Short mmCIF file of C-alpha atoms in Angstrom, two decimals:
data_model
loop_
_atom_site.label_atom_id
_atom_site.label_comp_id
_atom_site.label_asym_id
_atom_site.label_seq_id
_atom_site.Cartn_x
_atom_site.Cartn_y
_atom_site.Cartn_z
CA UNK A 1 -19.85 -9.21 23.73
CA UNK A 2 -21.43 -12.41 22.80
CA UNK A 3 -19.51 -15.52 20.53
CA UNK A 4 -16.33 -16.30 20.66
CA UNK A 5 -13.46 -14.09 20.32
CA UNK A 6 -10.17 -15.20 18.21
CA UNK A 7 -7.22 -13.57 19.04
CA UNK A 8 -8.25 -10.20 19.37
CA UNK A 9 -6.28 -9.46 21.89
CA UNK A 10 -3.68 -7.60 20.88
CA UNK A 11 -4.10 -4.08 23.39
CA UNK A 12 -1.34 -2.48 24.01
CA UNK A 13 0.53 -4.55 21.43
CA UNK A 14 1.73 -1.60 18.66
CA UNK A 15 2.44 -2.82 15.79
CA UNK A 16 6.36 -3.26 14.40
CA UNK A 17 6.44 -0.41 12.37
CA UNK A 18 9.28 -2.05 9.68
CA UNK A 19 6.33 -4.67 9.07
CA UNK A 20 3.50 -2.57 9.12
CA UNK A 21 5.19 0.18 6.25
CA UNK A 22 6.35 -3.27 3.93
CA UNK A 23 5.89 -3.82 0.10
CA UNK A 24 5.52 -6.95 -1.28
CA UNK A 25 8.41 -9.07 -0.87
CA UNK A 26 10.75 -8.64 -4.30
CA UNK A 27 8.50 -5.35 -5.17
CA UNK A 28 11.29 -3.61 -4.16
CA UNK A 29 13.49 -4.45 -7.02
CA UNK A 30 16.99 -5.34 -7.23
CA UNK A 31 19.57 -1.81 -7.79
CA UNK A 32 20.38 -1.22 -11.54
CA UNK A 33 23.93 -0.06 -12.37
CA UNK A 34 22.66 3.33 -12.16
CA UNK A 35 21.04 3.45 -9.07
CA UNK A 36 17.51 3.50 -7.85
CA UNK A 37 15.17 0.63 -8.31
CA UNK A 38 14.92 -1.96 -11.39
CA UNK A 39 16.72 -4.99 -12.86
CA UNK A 40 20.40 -5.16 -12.79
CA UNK A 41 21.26 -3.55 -16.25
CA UNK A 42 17.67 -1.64 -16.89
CA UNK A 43 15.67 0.82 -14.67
CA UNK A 44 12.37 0.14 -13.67
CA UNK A 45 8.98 1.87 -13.22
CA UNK A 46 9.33 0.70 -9.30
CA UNK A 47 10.12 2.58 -6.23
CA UNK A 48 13.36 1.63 -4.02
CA UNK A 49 12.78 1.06 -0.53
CA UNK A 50 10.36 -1.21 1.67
CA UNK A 51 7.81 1.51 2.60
CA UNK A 52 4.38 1.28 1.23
CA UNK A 53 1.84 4.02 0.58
CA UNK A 54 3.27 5.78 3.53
CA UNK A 55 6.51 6.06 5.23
CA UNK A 56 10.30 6.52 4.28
CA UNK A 57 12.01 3.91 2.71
CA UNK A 58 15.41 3.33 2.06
CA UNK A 59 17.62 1.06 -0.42
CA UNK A 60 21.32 0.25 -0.53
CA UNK A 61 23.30 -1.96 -2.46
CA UNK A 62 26.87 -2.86 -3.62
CA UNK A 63 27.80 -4.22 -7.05
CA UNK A 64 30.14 -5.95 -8.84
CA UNK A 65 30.92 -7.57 -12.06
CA UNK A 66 33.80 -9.18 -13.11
CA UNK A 67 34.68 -9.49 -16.64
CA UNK A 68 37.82 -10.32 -19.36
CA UNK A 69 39.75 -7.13 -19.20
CA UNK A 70 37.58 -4.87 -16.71
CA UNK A 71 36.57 -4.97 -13.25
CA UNK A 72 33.30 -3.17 -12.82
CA UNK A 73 31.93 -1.78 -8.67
CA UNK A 74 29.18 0.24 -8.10
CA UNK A 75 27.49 1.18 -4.59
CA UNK A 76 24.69 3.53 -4.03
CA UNK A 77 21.33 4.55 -1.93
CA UNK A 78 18.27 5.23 -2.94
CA UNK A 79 15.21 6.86 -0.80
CA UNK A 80 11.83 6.05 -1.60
CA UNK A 81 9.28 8.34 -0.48
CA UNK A 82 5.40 6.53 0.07
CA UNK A 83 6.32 4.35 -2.69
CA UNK A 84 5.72 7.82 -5.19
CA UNK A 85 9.42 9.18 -5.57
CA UNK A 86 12.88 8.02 -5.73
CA UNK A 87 15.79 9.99 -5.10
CA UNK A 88 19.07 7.99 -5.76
CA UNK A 89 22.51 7.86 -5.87
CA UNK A 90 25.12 5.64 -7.44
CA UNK A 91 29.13 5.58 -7.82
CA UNK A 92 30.40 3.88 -10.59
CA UNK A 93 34.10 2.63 -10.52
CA UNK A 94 35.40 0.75 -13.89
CA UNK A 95 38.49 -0.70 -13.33
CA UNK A 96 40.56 -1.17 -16.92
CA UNK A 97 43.18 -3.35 -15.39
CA UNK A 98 45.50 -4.24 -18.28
CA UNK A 99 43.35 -2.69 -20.67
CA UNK A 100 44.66 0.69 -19.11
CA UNK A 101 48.08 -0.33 -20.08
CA UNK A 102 47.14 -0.57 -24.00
CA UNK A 103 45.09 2.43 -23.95
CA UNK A 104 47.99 4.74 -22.67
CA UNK A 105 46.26 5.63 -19.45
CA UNK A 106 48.35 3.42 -16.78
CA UNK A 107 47.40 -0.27 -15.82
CA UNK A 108 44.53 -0.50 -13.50
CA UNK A 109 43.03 3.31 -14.55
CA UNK A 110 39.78 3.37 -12.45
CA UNK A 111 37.15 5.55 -14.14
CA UNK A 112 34.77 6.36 -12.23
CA UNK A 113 30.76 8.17 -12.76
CA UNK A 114 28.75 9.35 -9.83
CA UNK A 115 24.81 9.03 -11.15
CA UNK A 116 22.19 11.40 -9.31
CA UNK A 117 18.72 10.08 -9.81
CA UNK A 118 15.01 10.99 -9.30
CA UNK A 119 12.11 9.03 -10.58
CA UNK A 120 8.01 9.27 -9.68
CA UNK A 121 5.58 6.82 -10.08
CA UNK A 122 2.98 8.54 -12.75
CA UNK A 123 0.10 5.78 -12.11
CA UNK A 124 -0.65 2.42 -11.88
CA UNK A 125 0.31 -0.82 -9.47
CA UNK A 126 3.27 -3.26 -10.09
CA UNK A 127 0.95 -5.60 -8.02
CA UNK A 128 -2.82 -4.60 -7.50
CA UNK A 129 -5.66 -3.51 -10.01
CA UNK A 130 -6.24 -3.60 -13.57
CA UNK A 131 -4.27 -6.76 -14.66
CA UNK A 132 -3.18 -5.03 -17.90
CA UNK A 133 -2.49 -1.07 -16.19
CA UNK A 134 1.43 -1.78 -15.44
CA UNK A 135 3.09 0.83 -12.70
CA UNK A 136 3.98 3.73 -14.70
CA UNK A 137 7.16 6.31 -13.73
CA UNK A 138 8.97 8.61 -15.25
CA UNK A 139 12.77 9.44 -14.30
CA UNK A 140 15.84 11.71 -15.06
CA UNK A 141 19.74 10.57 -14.54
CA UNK A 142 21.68 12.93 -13.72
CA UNK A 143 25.46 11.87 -14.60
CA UNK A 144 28.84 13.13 -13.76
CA UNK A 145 31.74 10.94 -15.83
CA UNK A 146 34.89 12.13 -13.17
CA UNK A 147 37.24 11.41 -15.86
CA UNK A 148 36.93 14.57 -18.17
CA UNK A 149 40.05 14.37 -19.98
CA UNK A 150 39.67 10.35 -21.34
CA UNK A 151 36.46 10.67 -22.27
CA UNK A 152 37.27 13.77 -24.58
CA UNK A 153 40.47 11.98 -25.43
CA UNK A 154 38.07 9.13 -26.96
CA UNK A 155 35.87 11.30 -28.70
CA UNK A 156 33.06 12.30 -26.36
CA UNK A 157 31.67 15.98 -26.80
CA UNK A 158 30.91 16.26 -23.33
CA UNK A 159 31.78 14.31 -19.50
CA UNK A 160 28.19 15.29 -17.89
CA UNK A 161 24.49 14.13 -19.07
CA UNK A 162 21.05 13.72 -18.54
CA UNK A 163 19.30 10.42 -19.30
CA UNK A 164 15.46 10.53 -19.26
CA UNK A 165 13.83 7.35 -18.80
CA UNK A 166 9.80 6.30 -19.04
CA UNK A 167 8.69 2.87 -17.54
CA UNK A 168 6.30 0.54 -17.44
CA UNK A 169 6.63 -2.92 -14.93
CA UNK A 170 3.69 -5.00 -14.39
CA UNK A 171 3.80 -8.65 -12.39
CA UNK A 172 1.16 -10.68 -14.37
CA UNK A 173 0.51 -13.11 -11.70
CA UNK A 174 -1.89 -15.30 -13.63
CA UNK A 175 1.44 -16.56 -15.09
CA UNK A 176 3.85 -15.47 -12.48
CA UNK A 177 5.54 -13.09 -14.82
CA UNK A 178 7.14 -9.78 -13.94
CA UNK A 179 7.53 -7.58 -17.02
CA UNK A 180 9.55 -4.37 -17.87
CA UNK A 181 9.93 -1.77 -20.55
CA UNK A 182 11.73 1.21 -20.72
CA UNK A 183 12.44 4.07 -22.71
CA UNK A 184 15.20 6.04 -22.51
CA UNK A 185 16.72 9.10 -23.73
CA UNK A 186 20.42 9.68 -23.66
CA UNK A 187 23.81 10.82 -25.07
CA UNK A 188 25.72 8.36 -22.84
CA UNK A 189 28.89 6.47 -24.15
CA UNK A 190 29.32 3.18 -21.91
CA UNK A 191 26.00 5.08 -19.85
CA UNK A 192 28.33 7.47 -19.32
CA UNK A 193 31.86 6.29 -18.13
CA UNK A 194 33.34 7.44 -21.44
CA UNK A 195 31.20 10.74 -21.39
CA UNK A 196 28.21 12.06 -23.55
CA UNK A 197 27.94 12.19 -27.24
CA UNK A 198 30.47 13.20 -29.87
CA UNK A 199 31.69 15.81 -31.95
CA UNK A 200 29.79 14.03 -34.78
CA UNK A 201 26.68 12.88 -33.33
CA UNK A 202 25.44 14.97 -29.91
CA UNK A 203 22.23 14.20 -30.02
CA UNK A 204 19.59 12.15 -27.85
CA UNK A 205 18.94 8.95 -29.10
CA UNK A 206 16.02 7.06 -27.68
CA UNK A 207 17.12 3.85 -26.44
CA UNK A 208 15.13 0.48 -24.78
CA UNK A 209 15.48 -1.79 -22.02
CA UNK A 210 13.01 -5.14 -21.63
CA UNK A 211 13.45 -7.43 -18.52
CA UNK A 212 11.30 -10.15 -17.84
CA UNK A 213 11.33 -12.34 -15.19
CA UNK A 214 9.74 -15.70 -14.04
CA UNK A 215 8.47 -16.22 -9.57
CA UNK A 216 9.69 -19.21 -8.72
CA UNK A 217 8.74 -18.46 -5.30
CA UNK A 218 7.78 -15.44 -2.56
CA UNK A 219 11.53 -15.42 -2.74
CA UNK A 220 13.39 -16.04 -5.96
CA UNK A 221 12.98 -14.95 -9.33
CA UNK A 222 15.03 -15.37 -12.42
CA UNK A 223 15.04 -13.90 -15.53
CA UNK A 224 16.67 -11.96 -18.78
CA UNK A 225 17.38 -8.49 -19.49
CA UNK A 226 18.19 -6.66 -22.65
CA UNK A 227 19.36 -3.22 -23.05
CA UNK A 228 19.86 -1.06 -26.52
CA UNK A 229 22.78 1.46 -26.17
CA UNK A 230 24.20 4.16 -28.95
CA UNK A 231 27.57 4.08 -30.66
CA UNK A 232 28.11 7.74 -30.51
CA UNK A 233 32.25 7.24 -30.36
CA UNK A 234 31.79 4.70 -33.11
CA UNK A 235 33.46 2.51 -31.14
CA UNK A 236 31.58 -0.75 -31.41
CA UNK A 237 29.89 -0.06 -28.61
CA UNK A 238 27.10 -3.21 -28.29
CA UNK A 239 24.10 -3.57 -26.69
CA UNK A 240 23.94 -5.82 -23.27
CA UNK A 241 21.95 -8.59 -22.66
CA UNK A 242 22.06 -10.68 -18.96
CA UNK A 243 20.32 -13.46 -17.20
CA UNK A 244 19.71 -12.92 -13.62
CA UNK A 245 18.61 -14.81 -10.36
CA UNK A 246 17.27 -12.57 -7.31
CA UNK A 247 16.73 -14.30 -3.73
CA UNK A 248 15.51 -12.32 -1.20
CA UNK A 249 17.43 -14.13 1.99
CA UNK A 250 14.88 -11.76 4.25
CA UNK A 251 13.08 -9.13 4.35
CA UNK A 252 15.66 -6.70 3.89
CA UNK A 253 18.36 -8.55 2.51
CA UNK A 254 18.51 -9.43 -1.55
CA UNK A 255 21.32 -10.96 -3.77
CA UNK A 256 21.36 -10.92 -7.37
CA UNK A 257 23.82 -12.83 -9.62
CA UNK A 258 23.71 -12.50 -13.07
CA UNK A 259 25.54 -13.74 -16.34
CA UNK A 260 26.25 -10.17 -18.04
CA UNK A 261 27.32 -9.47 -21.77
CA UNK A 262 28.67 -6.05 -21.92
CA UNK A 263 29.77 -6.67 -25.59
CA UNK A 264 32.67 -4.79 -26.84
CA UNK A 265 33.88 -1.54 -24.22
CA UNK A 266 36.45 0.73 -25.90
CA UNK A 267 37.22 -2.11 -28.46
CA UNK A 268 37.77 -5.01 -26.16
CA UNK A 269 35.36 -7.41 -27.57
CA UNK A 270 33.15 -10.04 -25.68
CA UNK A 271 33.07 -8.40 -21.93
CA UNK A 272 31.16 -11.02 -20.34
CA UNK A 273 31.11 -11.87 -16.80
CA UNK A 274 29.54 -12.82 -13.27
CA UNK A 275 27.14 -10.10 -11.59
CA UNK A 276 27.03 -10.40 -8.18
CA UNK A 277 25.18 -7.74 -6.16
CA UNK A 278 24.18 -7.17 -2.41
CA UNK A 279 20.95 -5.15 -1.25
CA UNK A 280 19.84 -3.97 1.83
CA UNK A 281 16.47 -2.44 2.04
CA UNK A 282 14.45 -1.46 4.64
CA UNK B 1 2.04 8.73 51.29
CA UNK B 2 1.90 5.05 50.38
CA UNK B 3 -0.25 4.38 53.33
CA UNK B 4 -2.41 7.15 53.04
CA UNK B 5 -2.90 5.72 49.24
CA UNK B 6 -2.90 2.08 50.47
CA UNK B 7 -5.81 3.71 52.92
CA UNK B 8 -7.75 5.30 50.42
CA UNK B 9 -8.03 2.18 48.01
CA UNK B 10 -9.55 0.47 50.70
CA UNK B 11 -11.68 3.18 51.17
CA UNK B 12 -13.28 2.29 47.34
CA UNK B 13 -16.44 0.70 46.90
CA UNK B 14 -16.36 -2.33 45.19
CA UNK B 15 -18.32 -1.54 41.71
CA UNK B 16 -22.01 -3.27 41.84
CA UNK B 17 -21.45 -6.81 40.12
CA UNK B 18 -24.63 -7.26 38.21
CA UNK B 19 -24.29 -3.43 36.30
CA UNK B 20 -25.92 -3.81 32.89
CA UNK B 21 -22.97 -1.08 31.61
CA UNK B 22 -24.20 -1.54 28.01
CA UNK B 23 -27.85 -0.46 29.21
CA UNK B 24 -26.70 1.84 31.70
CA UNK B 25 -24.76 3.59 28.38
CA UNK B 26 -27.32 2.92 25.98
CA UNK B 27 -25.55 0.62 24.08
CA UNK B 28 -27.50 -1.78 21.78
CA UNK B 29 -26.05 -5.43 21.87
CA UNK B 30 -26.66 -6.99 18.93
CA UNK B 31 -27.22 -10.63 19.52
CA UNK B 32 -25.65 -13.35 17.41
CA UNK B 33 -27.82 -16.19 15.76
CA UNK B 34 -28.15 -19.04 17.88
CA UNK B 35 -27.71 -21.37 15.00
CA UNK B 36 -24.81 -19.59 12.81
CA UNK B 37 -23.62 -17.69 15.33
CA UNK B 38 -23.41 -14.28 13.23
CA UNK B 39 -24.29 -11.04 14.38
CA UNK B 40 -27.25 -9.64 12.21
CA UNK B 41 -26.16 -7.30 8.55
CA UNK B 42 -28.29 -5.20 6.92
CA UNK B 43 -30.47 -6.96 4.00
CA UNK B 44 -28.56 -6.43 0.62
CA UNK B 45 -28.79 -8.52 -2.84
CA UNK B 46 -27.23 -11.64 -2.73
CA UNK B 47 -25.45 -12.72 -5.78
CA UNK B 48 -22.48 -14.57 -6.72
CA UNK B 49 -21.33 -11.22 -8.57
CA UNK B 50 -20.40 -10.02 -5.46
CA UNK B 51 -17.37 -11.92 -4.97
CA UNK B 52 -15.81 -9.65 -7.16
CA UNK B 53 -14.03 -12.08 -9.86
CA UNK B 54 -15.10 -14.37 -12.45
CA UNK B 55 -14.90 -18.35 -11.33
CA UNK B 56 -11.69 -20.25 -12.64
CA UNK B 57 -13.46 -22.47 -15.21
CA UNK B 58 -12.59 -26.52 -14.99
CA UNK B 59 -11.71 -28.18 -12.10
CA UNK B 60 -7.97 -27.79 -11.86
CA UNK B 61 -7.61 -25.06 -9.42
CA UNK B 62 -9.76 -26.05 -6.53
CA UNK B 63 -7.78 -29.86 -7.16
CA UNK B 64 -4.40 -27.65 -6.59
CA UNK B 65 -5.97 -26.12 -3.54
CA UNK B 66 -6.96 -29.59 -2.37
CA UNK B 67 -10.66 -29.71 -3.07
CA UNK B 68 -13.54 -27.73 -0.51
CA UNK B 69 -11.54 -29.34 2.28
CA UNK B 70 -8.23 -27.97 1.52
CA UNK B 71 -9.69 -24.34 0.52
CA UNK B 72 -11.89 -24.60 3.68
CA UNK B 73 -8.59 -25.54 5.81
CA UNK B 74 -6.66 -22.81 3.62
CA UNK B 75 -10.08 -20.06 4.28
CA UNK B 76 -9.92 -20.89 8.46
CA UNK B 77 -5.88 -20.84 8.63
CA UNK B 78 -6.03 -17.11 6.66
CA UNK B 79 -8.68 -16.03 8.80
CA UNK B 80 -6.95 -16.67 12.44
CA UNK B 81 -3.63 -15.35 10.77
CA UNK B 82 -5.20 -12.08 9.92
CA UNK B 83 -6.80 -11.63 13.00
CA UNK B 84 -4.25 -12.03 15.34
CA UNK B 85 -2.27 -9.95 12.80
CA UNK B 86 -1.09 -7.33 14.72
CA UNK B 87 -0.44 -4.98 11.38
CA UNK B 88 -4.18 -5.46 10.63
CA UNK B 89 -5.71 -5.73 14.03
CA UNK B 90 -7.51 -3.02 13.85
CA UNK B 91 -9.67 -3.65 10.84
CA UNK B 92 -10.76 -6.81 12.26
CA UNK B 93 -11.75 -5.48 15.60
CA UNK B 94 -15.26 -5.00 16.15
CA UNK B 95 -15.88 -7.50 12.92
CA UNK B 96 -17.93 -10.70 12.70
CA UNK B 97 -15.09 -12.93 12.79
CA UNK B 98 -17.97 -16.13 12.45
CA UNK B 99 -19.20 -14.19 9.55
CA UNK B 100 -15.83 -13.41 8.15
CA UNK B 101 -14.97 -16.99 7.89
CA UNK B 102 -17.72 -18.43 6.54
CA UNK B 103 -17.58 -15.67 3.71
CA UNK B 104 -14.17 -15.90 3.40
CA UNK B 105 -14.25 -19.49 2.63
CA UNK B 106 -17.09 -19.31 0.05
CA UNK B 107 -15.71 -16.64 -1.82
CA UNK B 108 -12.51 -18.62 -2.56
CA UNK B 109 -14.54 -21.76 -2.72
CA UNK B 110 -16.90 -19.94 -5.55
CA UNK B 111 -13.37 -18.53 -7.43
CA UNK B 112 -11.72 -21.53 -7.29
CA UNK B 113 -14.46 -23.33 -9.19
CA UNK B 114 -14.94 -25.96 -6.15
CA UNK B 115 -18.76 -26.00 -5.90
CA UNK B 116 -20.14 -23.06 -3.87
CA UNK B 117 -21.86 -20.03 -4.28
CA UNK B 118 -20.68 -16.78 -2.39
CA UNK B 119 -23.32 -15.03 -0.05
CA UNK B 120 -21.78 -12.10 0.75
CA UNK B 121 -21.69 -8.38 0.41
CA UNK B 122 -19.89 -6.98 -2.69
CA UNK B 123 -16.20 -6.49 -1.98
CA UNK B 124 -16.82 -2.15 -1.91
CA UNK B 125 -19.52 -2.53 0.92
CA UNK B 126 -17.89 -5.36 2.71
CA UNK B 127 -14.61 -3.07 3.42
CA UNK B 128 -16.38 0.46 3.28
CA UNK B 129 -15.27 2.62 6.11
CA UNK B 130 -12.33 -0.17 7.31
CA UNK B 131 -10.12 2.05 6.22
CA UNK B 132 -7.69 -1.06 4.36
CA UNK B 133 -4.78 0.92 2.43
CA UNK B 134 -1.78 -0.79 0.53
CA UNK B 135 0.21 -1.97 3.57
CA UNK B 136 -2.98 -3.60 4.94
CA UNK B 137 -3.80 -5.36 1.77
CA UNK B 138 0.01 -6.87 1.38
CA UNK B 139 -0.36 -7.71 5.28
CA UNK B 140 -3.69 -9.74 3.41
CA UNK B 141 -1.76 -11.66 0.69
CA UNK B 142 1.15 -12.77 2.90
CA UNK B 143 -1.82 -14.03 5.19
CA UNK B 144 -3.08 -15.95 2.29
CA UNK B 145 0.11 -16.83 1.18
CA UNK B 146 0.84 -18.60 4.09
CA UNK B 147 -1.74 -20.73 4.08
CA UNK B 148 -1.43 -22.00 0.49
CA UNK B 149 2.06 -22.64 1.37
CA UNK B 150 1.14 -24.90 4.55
CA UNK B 151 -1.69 -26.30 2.83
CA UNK B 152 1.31 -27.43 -0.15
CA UNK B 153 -0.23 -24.97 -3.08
CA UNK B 154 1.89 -24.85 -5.71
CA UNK B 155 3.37 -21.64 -6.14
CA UNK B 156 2.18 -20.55 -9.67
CA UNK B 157 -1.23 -21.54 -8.52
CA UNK B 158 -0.65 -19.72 -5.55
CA UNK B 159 -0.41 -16.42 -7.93
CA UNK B 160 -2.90 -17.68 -10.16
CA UNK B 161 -5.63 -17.36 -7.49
CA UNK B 162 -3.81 -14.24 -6.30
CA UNK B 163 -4.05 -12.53 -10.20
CA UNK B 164 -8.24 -12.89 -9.18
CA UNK B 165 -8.16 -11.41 -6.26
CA UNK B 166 -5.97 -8.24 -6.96
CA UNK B 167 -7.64 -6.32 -9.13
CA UNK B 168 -10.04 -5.75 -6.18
CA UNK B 169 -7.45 -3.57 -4.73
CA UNK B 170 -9.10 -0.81 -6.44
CA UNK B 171 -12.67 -1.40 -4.18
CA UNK B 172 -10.75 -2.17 -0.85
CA UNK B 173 -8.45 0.14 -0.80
CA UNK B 174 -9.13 3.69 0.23
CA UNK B 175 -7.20 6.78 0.38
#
């Protein structure tokens, strides 16, 4: 071999597999309060994980948002399989503190949801190709409120539920701008914690959720989300709005704060508080 | 045992130094231009088409990526990070790394609007049968990414050059 040579030698060097199988830093998404991939309060059309085309990847992640008269925690996991399919799994606990005093079901009443997820990527890049073709998926929520009784003591027709959801996320990197939309299909009181539907309206209303969010760096975004909700119990129930800031501290680590407005939850008005969440994703 | 080993390895002829292995296997060396110091291609159409996106127009980019010297500096730093990269080693084994770097460097130069034309292949040919997926081309952009960050590129200019270059996922990539 003739001319020079740079660095080529790297025989017998493998290479780190963790590296080799990464998305995009951030591509990852932080974990919604249902699990799986997305913004803090809305899914997204992207995959959990760190894997790429190829490869296993896995996501995990503890919430928890503090607010007037509740205490909200959530943890979950979420596989993503070559960056096509997400399987996930959340546990919601809503503490009603003093709130569970008033509504006759004992001070600090902990109701609790576990969410069973799976979501596939239909078409399209978050990232790479056509600058206007966003990353497409389409997922279904499966949702188990573990608190029967209230929830049909508040009005709700039923304390199990599918959501379906359809997303679109696209990073427009001429302007540094991540964007979301979702639609989603549901019955869900409070997504669920106060059951599905009621004896007046059971039906599936179709519901939205828009993030957007600004790179400020290879690390940190910020941004606002909005989410539409139904008022099946015709309880005031509002729809939520944040503002969020994501740092990725490495590779695998990511923290998310957020200033949430969870609006009015079983007539307690104004529920707005910190979001803090951890991630770990590899 | 060990002696008997010890014995036979001294028993081995020293290989003949002045083998011509490459002729003795039939294997044609291509030789490298004495003045660019490229290995040969095969003739194809040049064209400034070829690099695959439309110029930035005005001069503002290529002064955010510090002129021809600063994309040239930004070009060289990407190329010896992604080829002592050892998630992308392979594809750039057996490549013209001289060749790569001069391309390299006017394809960004002829993007960012800072005064060159690109002589290259078009992006399809120039990674045909490298066998680049996903995880190679993000290996790619943190490359790059790198070096606008040393060379001090603002970061939403960093993803405005980026938003040119990724739509040609689509002709690098292959599944």
């Amino acid at each position: 071999m003739v001319g020079p040579s740079v660095g080529t030698d790297t025989d017998g060097d493998p290479p780190p597999p963790a590296n080799y199988n990464a998305k995009l830093l951030l591509t990852n998404a932080a974990s919604p309060i249902e699990g799986g991939s997305g913004g803090g309060i809305a899914s997204w059309a992207t995959i959990g994980g760190r894997q790429s085309d190829r490869g296993l990847g896995v996501q995990t992640h503890a919430t928890f948002i503090a607010l007037p008269d509740y205490q909200w925690t959530s943890f979950g996991v979420a596989l993503g399989i070559a960056d096509r399919v997400e399987l996930s799994y959340a546990r919601q606990n809503f503490d009603t503190q003093d709130v569970g005093t008033a509504l006759g079901i004992g001070k600090g009443y902990v109701l609790n949801q576990d969410v069973f997820g799976a979501k596939v990527r239909l078409a399209g890049d978050v990232v790479y190709g056509d600058p206007l073709m966003p990353q497409i998926s389409a997922g279904v929520q499966y949702k188990r409120a573990l608190d029967g009784p209230i929830a049909a003591a508040v009005g709700a027709a039923q304390d199990q539920g599918l959501d379906f959801t359809l997303s679109a996320t696209k990073l427009f990197l001429s302007h540094s701008v991540l964007v979301n939309t979702t639609a989603r299909l549901t019955k869900g009181n409070q997504n669920g914690l106060l059951g599905f539907g009621s004896a007046t309206d059971s039906d599936y209303s179709l519901q939205f959720e828009v993030s957007l969010a600004y790179q400020l760096s290879r690390r940190f975004v910020a941004g606002a989300e909005f989410r539409t909700k139904p008022d099946n119990l015709g309880l005031g129930e509002d729809n939520w709005f944040d503002i969020f800031a994501a740092y990725a501290v490495t590779d695998a680590v990511t923290l998310t704060t957020a200033y949430a407005d969870l609006g009015s939850i079983a007539t307690f008005e104004d529920q707005r508080g910190l979001f803090l969440q951890a991630q770990f994703a590899f | 045992m060990l002696t008997v080993a010890i014995a036979l390895l001294l028993m081995q002829q020293a290989p003949e130094a002045d083998v011509d292995w490459d002729k003795e296997f039939g294997v044609e060396v291509e030789e490298r231009d004495p003045v660019t110091g490229e290995l040969p291609v095969d003739p194809y159409d040049q064209s400034n088409d070829n690099a695959g996106a439309k110029p930035f127009s005005g001069t503002g980019m290529a002064e955010q990526f510090g002129g021809r010297e600063g994309i040239r500096r930004i070009a060289d730093r990407f190329a010896d990070l992604s080829i002592s990269d050892p998630r992308i080693a392979a594809i750039f084994e057996g490549h013209d790394h001289v060749r790569f770097r001069r391309t390299i460097f006017e394809q960004f130069c002829y993007i960012l609007n800072a005064g060159c034309d690109y002589t290259g292949r078009d992006m399809r040919s120039a990674h045909q049968g490298l066998g680049s997926r996903k995880p190679e081309m993000n290996a790619i952009v943190e490359n790059l990414q790198t070096a606008m960050r040393e060379e001090g590129v603002g970061f939403a200019a960093q993803n405005r050059f980026l938003a040119k270059l990724a739509p040609m996922s689509d002709e690098i990539v292959e599944r």
